[in-house]
Coordinates of C-alpha atoms and ligand atoms in Angstrom, one line a residue:
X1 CA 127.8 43.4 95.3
X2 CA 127.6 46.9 94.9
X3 CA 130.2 48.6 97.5
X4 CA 128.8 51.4 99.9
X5 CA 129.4 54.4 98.9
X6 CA 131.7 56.3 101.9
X7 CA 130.3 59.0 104.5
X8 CA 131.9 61.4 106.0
X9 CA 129.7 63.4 108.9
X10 CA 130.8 65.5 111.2
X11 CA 128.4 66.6 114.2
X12 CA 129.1 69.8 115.7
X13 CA 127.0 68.9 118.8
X14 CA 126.3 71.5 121.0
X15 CA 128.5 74.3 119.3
X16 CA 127.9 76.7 117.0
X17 CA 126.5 80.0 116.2
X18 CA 126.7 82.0 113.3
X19 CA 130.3 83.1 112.9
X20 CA 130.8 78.9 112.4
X21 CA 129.1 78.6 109.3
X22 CA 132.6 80.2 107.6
X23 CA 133.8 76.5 108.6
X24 CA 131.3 74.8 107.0
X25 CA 131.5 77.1 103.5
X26 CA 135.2 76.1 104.0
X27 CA 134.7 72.9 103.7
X28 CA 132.0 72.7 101.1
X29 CA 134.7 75.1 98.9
X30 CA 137.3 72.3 99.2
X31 CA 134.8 69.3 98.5
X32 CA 135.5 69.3 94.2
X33 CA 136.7 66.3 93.1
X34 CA 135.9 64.5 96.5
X35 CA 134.5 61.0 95.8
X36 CA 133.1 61.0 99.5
X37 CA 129.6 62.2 100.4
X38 CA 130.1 64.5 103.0
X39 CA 128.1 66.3 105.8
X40 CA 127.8 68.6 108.4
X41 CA 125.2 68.2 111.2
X42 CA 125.1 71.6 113.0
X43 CA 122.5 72.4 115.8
X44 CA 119.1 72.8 114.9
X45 CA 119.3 76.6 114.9
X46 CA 122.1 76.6 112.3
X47 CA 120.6 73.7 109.6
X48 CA 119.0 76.3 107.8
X49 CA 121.8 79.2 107.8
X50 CA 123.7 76.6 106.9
X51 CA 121.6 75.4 103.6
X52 CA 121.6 79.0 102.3
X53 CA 125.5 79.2 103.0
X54 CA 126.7 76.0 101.0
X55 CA 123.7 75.8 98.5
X56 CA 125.2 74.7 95.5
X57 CA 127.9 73.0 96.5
X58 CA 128.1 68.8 97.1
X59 CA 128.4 69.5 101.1
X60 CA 125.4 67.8 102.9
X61 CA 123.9 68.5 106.0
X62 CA 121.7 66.8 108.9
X63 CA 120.2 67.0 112.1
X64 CA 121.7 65.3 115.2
X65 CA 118.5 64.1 116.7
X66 CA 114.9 64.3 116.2
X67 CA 111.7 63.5 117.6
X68 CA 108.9 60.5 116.5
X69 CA 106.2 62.8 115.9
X70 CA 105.5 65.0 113.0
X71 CA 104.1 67.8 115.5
X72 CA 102.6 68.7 118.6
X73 CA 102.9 69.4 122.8
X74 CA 106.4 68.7 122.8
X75 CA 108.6 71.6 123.8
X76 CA 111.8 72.0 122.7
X77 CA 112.1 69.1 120.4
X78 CA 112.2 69.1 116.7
X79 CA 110.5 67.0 114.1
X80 CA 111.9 65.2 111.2
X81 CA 109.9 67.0 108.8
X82 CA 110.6 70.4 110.5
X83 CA 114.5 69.4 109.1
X84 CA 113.9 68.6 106.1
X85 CA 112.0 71.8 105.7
X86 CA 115.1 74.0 107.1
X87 CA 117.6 72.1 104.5
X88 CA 118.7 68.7 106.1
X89 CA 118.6 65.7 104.3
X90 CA 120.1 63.5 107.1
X91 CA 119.5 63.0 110.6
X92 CA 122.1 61.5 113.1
X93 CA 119.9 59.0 115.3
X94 CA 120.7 57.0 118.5
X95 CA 123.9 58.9 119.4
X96 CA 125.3 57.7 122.8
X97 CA 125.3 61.3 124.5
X98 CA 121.0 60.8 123.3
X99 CA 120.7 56.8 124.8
X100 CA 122.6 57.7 128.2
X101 CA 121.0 61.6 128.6
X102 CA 118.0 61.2 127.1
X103 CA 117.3 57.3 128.3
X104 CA 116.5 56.6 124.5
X105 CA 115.9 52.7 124.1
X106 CA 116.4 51.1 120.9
X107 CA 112.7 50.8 120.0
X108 CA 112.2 55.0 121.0
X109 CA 115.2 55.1 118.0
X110 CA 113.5 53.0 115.5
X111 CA 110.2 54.9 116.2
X112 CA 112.8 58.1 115.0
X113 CA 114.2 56.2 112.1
X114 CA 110.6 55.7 111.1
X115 CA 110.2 59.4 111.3
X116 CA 113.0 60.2 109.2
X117 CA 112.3 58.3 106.2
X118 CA 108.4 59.6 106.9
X119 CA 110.3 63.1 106.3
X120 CA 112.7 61.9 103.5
X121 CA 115.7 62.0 105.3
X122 CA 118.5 59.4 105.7
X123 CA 119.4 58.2 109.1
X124 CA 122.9 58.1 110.3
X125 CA 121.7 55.2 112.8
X126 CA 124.5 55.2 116.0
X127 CA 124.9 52.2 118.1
X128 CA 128.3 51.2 120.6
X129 CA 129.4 49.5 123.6
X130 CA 130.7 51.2 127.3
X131 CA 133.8 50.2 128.5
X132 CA 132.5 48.2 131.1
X133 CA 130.5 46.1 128.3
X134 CA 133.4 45.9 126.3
X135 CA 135.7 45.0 129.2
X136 CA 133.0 42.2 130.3
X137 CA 133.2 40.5 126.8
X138 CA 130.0 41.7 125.3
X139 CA 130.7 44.0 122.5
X140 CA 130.0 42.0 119.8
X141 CA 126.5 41.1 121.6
X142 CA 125.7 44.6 122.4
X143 CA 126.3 46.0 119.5
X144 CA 125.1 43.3 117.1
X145 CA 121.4 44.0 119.4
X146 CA 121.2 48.0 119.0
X147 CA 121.7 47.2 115.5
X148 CA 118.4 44.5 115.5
X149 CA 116.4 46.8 117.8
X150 CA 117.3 50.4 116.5
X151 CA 116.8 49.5 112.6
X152 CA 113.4 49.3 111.6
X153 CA 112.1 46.7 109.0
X154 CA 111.2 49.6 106.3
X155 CA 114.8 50.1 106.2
X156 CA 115.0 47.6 103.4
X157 CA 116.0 49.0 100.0
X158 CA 116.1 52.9 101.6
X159 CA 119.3 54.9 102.0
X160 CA 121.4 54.9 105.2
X161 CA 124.4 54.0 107.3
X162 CA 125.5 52.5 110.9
X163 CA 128.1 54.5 112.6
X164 CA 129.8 52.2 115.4
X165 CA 131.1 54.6 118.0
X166 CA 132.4 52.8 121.4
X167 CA 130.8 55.2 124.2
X168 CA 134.6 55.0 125.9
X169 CA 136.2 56.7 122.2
X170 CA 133.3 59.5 122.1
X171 CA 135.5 62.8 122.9
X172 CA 137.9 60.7 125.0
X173 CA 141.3 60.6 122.3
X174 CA 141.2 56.9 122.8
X175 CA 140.6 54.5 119.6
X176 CA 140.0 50.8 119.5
X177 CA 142.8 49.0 117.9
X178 CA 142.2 48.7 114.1
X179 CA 141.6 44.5 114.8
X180 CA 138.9 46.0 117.0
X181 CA 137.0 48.3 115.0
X182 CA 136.9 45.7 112.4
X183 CA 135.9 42.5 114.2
X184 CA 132.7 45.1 115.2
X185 CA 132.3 46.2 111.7
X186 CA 132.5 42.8 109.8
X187 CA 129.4 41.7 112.8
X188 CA 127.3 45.0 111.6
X189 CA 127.6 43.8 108.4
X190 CA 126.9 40.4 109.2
X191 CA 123.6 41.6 111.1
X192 CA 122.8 43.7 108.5
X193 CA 122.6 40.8 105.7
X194 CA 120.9 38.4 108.1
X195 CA 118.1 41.4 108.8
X196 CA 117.7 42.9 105.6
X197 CA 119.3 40.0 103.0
X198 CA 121.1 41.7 99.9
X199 CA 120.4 45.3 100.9
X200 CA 122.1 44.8 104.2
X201 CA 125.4 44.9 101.8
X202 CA 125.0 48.6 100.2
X203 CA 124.8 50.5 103.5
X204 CA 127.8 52.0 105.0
X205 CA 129.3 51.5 108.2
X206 CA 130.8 54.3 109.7
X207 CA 133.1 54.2 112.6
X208 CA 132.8 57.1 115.3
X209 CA 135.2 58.0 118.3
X210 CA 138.5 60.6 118.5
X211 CA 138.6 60.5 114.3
X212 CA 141.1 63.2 113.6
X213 CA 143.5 64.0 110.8
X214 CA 146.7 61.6 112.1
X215 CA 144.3 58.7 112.5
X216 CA 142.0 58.8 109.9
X217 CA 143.8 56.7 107.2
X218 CA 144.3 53.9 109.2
X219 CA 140.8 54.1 110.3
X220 CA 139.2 54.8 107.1
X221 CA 140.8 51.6 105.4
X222 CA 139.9 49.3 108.2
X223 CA 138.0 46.2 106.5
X224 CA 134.1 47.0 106.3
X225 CA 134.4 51.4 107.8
X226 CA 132.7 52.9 105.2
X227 CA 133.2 56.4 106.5
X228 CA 133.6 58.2 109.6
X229 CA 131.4 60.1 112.5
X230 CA 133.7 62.7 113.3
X231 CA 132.5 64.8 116.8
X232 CA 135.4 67.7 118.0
X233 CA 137.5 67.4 114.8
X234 CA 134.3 68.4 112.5
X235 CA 134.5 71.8 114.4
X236 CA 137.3 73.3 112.2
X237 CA 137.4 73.3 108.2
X238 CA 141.3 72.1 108.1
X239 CA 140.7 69.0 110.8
X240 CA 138.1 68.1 109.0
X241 CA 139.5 67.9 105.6
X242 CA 142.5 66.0 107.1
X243 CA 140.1 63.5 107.6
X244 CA 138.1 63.7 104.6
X245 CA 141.4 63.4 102.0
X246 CA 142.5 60.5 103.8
X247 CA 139.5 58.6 102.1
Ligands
PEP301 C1 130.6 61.8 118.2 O1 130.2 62.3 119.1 O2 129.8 61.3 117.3 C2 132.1 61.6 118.1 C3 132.5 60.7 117.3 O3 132.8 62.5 118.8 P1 134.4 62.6 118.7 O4 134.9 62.6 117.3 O5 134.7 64.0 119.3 O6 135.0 61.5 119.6

């Protein structure tokens, strides 16, 4: 079996203007020698600033969200294709902050993954459990379902990753116990095989929620975490890193 090759991606969210592309050229600087692929996904506004500012380094960068349609009456939203053109070549879809805000349902995020491979990009496809669902017993089940209705069957044989991020970790400083993270990990990959056979193996599963320089090791060589989704620690170069050299 060939072993997924690790991710690192850090989404900036909503933060970010000019003056914090120095962060990302930062990073990119430091990213020789890194076996990792790495990424930034910076607001919309700042994908292509930021393409022109690391070009020719191995730093990547995506989108955080994007919508089904290639254009049209939609105002406010951005298309997959309208990312790739500014530089991205990933898009993070599904985030929690977009299922809970935006009351996206795991078909609306398959219709988006179906966009982004229309557009060439690579999906960073998010899926997690609240605490009250976790609490109640059904982790395993939610997850395991996001993962069957947010992944699309063209998936098969095309480049992505699952990032598991528990709702109740997003931003909050708490972490699932390392047990935790990989009981939910070893399911996604178990899903993963059932849905799309032998390419269900390659893909890596990243895990999302308070990654940051002290907890990152552990985290990273948790059985089946194939990388990180990193939100608030992504913001600065030397948090960042921490996390990256832990690979
Ligand atoms: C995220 O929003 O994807 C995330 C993981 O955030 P944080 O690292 O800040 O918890």
């Amino acid at each position: 079996m060939t072993s997924p090759t690790p991710l690192i991606a850090g989404n900036w969210k909503m933060n970010g203007t000019a003056a914090s592309l120095s962060e990302a050229q930062a990073v990119a600087a430091a990213l020789a020698g890194t076996s990792a692929r790495v990424a930034i996904c910076p607001p919309a506004t700042l994908v292509e600033r930021a393409a022109g500012a690391v070009k020719g380094t191995a730093l990547l960068l995506g989108g955080q969200d994007c919508r089904a349609e290639v254009s049209g009456a939609f105002t406010g939203d951005v298309s997959a294709e309208m990312l790739a053109d500014a530089g991205a070549s990933l898009v993070i879809l599904g985030h929690s902050e977009r299922r809970a805000g935006y009351g996206e349902t795991d078909a609306l995020v398959a219709a988006k993954v179906e966009a982004a491979l229309r557009a060439g990009l690579e999906p960073i496809i998010c899926v997690g459990e609240t605490l009250d669902e976790r609490k109640a017993g059904k982790a395993l089940e939610i997850v395991t379902g996001q993962v069957r209705g947010s992944l699309p069957a063209t998936l098969a044989g095309k480049t992505f990753s699952v990032a598991y991020e528990p709702v109740w970790a997003i931003g909050t400083g708490l972490t699932p116990t390392t047990p935790e993270i990989e009981e939910v990990h070893i399911a996604i990959r178990a899903t993963l095989v059932e849905v799309f056979g032998d390419h269900g193996k390659t893909p890596p599963i990243l895990y999302g929620g308070s990654v940051k320089p002290s907890n990152a090791d552990e985290i990273l060589h948790a059985a089946e975490v194939g990388g990180a989704l990193v939100g608030g620690a992504s913001l600065k170069a030397e948090d960042f890193l921490g996390i990256i050299k832990a690979l």
